Short mmCIF file of N, CA and C in Angstrom, two decimals:
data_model
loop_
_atom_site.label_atom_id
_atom_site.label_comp_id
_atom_site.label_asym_id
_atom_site.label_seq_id
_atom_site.Cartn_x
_atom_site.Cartn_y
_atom_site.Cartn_z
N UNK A 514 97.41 23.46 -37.95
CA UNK A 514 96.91 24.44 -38.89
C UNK A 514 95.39 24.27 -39.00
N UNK A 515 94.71 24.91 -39.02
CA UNK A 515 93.22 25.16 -39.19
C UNK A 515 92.51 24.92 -39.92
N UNK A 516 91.36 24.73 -40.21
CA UNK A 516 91.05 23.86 -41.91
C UNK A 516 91.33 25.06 -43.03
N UNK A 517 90.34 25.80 -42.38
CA UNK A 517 90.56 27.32 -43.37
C UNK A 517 92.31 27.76 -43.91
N UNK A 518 93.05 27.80 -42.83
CA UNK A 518 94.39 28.00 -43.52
C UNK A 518 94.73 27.06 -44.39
N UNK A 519 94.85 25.78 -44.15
CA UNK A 519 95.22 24.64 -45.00
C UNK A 519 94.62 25.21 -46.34
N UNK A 520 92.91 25.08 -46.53
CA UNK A 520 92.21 25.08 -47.96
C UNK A 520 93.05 26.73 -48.47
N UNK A 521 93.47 27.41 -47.77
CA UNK A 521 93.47 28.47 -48.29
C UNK A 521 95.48 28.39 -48.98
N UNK A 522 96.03 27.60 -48.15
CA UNK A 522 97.42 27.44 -48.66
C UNK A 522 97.46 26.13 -49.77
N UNK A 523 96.30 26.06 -49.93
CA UNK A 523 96.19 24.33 -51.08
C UNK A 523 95.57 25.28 -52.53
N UNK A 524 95.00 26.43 -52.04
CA UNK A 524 94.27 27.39 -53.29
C UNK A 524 95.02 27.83 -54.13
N UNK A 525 96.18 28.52 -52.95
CA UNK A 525 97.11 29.54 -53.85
C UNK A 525 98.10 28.49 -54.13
N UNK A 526 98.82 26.88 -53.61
CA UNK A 526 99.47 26.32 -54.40
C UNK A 526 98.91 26.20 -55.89
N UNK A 527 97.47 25.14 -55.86
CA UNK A 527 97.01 24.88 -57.09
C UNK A 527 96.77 26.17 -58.31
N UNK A 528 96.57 27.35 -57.65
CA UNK A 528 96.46 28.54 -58.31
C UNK A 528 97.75 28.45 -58.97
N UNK A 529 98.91 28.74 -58.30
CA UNK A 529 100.05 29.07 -58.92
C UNK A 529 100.23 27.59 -60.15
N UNK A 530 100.22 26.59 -59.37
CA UNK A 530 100.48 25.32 -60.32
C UNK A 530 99.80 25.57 -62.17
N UNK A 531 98.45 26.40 -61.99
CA UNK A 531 97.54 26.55 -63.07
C UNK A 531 98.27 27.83 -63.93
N UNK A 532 98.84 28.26 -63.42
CA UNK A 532 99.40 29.67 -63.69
C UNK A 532 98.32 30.95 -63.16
N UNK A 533 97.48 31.09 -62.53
CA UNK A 533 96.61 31.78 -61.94
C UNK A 533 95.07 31.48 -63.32
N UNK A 534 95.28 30.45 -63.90
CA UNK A 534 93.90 30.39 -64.89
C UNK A 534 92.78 29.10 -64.44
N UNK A 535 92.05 29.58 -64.49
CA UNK A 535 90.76 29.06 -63.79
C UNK A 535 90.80 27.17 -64.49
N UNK A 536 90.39 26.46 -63.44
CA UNK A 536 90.78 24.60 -64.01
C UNK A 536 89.91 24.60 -64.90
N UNK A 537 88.15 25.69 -65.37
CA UNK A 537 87.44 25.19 -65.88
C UNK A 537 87.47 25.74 -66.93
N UNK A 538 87.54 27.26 -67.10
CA UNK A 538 87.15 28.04 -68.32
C UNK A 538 88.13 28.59 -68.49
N UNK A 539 89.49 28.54 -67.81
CA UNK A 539 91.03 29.07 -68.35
C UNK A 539 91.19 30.45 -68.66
N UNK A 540 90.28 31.32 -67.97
CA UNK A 540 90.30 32.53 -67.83
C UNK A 540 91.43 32.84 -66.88
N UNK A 541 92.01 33.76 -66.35
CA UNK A 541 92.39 34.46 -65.43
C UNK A 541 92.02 34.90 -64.25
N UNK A 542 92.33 34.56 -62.57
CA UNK A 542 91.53 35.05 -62.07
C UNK A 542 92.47 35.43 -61.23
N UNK A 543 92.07 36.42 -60.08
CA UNK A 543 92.84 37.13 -58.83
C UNK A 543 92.47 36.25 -57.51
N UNK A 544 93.83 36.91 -56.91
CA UNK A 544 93.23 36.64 -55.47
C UNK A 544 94.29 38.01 -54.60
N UNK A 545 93.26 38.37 -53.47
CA UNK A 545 94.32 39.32 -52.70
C UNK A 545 93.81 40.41 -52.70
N UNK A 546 94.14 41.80 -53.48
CA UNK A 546 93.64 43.02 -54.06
C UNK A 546 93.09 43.68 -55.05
N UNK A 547 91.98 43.34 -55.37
CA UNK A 547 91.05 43.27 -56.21
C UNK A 547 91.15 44.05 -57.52
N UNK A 548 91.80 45.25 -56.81
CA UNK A 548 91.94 47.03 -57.46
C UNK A 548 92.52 46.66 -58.73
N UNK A 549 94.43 45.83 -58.26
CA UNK A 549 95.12 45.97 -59.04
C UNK A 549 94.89 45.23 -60.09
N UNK A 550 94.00 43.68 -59.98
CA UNK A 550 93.67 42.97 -61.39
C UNK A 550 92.75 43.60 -62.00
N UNK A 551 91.92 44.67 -61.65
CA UNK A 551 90.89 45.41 -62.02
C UNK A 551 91.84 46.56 -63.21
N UNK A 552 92.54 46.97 -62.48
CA UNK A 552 93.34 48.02 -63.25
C UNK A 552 94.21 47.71 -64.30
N UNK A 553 94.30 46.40 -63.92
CA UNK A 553 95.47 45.74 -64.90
C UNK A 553 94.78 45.12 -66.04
N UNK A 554 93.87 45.01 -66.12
CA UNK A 554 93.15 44.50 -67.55
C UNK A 554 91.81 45.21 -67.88
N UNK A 555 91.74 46.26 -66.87
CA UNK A 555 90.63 47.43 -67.64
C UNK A 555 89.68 46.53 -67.32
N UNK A 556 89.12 46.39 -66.16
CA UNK A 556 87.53 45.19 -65.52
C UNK A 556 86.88 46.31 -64.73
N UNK A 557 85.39 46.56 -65.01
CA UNK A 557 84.80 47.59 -64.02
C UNK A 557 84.83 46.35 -62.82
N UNK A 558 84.58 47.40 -61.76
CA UNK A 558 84.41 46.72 -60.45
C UNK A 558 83.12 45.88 -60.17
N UNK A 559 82.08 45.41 -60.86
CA UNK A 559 81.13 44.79 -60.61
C UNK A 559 81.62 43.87 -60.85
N UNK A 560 82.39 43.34 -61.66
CA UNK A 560 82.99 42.31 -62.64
C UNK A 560 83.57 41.40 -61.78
N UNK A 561 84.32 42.13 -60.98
CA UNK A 561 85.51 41.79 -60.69
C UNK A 561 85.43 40.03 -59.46
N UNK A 562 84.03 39.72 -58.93
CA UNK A 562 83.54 38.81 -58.14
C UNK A 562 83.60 37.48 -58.56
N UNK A 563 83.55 37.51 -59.87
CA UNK A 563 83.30 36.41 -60.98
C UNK A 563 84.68 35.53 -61.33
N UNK A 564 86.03 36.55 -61.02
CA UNK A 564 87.18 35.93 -61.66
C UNK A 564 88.19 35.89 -60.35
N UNK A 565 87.26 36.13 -59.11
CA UNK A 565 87.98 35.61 -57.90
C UNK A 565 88.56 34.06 -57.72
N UNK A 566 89.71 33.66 -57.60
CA UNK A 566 90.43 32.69 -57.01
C UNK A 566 89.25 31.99 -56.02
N UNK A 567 89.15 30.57 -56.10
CA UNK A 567 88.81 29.81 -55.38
C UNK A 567 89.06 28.57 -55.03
N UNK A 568 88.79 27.77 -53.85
CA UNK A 568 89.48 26.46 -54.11
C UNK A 568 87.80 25.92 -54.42
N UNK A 569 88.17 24.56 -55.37
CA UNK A 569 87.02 23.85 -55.78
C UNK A 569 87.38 22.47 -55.47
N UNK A 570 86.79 21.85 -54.59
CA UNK A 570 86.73 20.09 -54.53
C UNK A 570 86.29 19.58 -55.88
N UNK A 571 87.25 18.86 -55.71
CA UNK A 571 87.01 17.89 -57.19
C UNK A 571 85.97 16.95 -56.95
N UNK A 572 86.07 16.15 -55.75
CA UNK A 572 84.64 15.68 -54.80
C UNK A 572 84.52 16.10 -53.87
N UNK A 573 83.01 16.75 -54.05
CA UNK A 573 82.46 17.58 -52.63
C UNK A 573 82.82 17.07 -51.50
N UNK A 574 82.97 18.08 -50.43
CA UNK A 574 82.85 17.25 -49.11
C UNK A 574 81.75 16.64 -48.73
N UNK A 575 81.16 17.34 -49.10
CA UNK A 575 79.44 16.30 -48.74
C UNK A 575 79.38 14.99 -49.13
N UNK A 576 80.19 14.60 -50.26
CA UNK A 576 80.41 13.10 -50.88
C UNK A 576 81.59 13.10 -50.07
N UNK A 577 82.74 12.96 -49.18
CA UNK A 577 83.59 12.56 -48.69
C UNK A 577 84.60 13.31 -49.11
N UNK A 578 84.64 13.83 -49.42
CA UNK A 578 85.81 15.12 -50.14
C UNK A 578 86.59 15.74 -49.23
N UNK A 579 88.32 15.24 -49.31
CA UNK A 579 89.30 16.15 -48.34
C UNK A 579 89.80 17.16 -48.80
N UNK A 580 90.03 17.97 -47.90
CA UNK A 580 91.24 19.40 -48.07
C UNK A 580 92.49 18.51 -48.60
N UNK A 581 92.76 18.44 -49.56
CA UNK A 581 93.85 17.68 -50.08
C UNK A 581 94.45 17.88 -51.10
N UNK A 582 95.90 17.98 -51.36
CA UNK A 582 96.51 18.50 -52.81
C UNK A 582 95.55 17.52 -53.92
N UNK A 583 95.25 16.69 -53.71
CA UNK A 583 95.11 15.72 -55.31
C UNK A 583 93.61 15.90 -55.28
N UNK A 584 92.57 16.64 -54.13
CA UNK A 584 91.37 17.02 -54.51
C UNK A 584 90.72 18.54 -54.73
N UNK A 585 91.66 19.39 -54.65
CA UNK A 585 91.64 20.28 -54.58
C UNK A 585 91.90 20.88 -56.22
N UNK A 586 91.71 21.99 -56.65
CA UNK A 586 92.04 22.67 -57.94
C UNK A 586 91.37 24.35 -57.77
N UNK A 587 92.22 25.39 -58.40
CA UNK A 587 91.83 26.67 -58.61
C UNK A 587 90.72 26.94 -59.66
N UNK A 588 89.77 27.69 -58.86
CA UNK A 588 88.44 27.92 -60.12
C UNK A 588 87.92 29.32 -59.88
N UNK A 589 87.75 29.71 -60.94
CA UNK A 589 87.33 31.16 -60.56
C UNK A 589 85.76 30.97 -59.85
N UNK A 590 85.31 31.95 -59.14
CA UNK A 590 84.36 32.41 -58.43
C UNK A 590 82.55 31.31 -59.24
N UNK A 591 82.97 32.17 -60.19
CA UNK A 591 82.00 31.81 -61.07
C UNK A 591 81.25 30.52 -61.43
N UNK A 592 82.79 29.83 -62.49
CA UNK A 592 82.82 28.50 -62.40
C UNK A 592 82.51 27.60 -61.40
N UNK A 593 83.02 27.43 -60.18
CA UNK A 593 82.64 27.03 -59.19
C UNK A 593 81.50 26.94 -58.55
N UNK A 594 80.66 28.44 -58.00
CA UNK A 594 79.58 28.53 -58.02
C UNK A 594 78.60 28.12 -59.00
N UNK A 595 78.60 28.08 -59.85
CA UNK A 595 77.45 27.35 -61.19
C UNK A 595 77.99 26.55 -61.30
N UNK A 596 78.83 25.71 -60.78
CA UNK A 596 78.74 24.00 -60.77
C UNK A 596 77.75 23.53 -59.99
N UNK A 597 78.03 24.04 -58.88
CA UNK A 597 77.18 23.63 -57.36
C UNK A 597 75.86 24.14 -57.59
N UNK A 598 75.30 24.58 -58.90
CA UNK A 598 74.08 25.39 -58.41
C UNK A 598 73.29 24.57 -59.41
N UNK A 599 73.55 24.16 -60.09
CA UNK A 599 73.12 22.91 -61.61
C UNK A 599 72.60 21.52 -61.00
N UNK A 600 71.39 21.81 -61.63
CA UNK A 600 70.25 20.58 -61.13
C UNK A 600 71.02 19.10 -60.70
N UNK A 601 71.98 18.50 -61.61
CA UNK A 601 72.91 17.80 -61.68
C UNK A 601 74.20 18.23 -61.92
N UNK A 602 74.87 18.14 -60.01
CA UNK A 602 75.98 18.58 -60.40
C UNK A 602 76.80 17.60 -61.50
N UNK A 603 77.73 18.27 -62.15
CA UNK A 603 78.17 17.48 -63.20
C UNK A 603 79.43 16.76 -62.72
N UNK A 604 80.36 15.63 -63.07
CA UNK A 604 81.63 15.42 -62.73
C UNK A 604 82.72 16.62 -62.98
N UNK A 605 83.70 16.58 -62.39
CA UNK A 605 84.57 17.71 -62.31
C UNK A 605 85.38 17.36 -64.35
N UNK A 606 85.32 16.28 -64.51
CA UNK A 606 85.57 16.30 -66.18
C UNK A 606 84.37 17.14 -67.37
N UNK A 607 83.45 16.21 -66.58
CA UNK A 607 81.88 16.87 -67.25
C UNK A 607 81.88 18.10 -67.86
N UNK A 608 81.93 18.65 -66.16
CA UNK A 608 81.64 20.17 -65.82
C UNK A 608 82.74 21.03 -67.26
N UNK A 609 84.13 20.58 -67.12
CA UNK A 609 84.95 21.35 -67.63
C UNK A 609 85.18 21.15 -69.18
N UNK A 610 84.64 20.15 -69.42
CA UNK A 610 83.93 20.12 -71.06
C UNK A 610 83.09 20.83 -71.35
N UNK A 611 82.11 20.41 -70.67
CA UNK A 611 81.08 21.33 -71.11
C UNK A 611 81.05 23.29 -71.16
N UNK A 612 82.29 24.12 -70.00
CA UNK A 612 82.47 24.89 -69.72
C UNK A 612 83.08 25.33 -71.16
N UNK A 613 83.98 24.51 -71.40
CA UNK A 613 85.26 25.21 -72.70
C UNK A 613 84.43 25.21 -73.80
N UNK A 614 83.59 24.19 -74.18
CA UNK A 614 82.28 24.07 -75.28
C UNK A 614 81.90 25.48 -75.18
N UNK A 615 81.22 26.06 -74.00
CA UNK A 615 80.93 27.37 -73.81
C UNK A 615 81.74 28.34 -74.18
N UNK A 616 82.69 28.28 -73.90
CA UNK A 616 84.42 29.41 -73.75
C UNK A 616 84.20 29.39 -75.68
N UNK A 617 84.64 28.46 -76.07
CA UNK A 617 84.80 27.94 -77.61
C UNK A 617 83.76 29.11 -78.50
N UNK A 618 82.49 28.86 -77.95
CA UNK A 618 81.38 29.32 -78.75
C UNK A 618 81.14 30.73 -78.41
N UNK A 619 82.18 31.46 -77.53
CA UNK A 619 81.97 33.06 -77.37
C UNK A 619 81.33 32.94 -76.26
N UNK A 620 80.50 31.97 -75.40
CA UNK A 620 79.53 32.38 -74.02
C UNK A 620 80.24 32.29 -72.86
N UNK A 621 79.92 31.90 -72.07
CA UNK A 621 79.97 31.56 -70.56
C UNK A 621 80.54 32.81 -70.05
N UNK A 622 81.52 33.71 -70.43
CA UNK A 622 81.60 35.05 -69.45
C UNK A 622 81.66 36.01 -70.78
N UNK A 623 81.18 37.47 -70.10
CA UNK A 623 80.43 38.00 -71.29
C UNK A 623 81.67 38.32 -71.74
N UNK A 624 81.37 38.47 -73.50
CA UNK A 624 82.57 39.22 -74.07
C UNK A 624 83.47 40.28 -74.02
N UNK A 625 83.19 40.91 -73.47
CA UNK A 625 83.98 41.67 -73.13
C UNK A 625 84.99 41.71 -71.83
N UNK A 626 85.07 40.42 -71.57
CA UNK A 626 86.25 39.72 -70.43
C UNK A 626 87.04 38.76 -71.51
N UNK A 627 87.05 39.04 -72.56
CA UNK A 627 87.79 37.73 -73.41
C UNK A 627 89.11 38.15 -73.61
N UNK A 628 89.35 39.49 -73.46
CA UNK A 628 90.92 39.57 -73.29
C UNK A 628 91.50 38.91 -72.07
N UNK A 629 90.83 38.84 -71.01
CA UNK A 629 91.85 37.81 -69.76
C UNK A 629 91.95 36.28 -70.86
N UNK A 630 91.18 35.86 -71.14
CA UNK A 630 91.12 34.13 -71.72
C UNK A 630 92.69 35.18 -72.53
N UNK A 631 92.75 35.59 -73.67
CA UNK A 631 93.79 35.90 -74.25
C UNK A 631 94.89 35.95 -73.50
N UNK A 632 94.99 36.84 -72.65
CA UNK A 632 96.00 36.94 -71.85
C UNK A 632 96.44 35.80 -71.15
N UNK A 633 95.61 34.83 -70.88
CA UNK A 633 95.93 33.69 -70.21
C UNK A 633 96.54 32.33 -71.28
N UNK A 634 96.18 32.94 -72.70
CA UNK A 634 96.66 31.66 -73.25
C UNK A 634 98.43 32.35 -73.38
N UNK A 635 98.68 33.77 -73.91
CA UNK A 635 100.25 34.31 -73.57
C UNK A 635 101.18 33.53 -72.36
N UNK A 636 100.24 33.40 -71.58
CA UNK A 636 101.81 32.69 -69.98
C UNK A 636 101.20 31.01 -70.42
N UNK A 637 102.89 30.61 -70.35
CA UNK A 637 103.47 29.24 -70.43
C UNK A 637 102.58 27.80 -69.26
N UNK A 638 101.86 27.25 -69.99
CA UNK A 638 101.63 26.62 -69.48
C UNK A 638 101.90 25.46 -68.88
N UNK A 639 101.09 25.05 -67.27
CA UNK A 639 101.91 24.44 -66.50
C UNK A 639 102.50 23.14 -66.93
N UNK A 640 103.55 22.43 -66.53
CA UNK A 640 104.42 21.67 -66.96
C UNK A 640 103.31 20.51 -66.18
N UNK A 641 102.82 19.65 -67.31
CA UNK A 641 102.00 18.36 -66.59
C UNK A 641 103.50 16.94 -66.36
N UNK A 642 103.18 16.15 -65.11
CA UNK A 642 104.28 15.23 -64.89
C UNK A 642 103.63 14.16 -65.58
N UNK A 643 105.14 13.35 -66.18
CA UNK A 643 104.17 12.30 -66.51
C UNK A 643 104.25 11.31 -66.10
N UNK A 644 103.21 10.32 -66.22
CA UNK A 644 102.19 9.32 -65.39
C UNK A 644 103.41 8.30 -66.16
N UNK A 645 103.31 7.46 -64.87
CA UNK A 645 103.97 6.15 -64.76
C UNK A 645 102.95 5.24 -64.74
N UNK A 646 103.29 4.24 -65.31
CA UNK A 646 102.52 2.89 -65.93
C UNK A 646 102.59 2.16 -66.46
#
């Protein structure tokens, strides 16, 4: 299998695992046909780039980072990209504190996308296993 297929069948596992909500800011995001998540929650089409499905290394590859279930996680477009773009990238805990701090206080995606966060807290969230020790 190819690297690209692999990262891309490790996306949509961890996607589904998340329930399709982003690891950082727990929004909602698509992957596939753009139209129908567009239509389905009333998003103009400019919008729509930001809440794309992505896979995100938890450690970059550039630091040694594999295509791997336990390094891998679903992040929307956004999130992802403004990790990597921040003077200091932050740790993948960091990052997602500091993101929900944002979410919390009304910022990080403009208001008028806050019905997906709503909609995303409605579906059952994923069943965490628990840690042996």
């Amino acid at each position: 299998m190819s690297k690209s297929n692999k990262l891309a069948k490790l996306k949509i596992l961890r996607a589904n695992k998340q329930n399709w909500r982003c690891f950082y800011c727990d929004y909602l995001m698509w992957q596939g046909d753009p139209t129908r998540f567009a239509a389905r929650y009333s998003l103009p089409g400019g919008f729509l780039n930001r809440f794309q499905c992505t896979a995100e290394h938890m450690q970059p590859r550039e630091n040694g980072g594999e295509d791997r279930h336990e390094n891998i996680v679903a992040a929307c477009k956004f999130c992802n990209q403004t990790r990597h773009r921040m003077s200091e990238v932050l740790t993948p805990a960091a990052y997602r504190q500091h993101v929900r701090k944002r979410v919390r206080a009304g910022g990080w995606h403009p208001r008028q996308f806050r019905h997906l966060l709503k909609e995303a807290r409605h579906l059952p969230r994923p069943k965490r296993k628990a840690r042996r020790g």
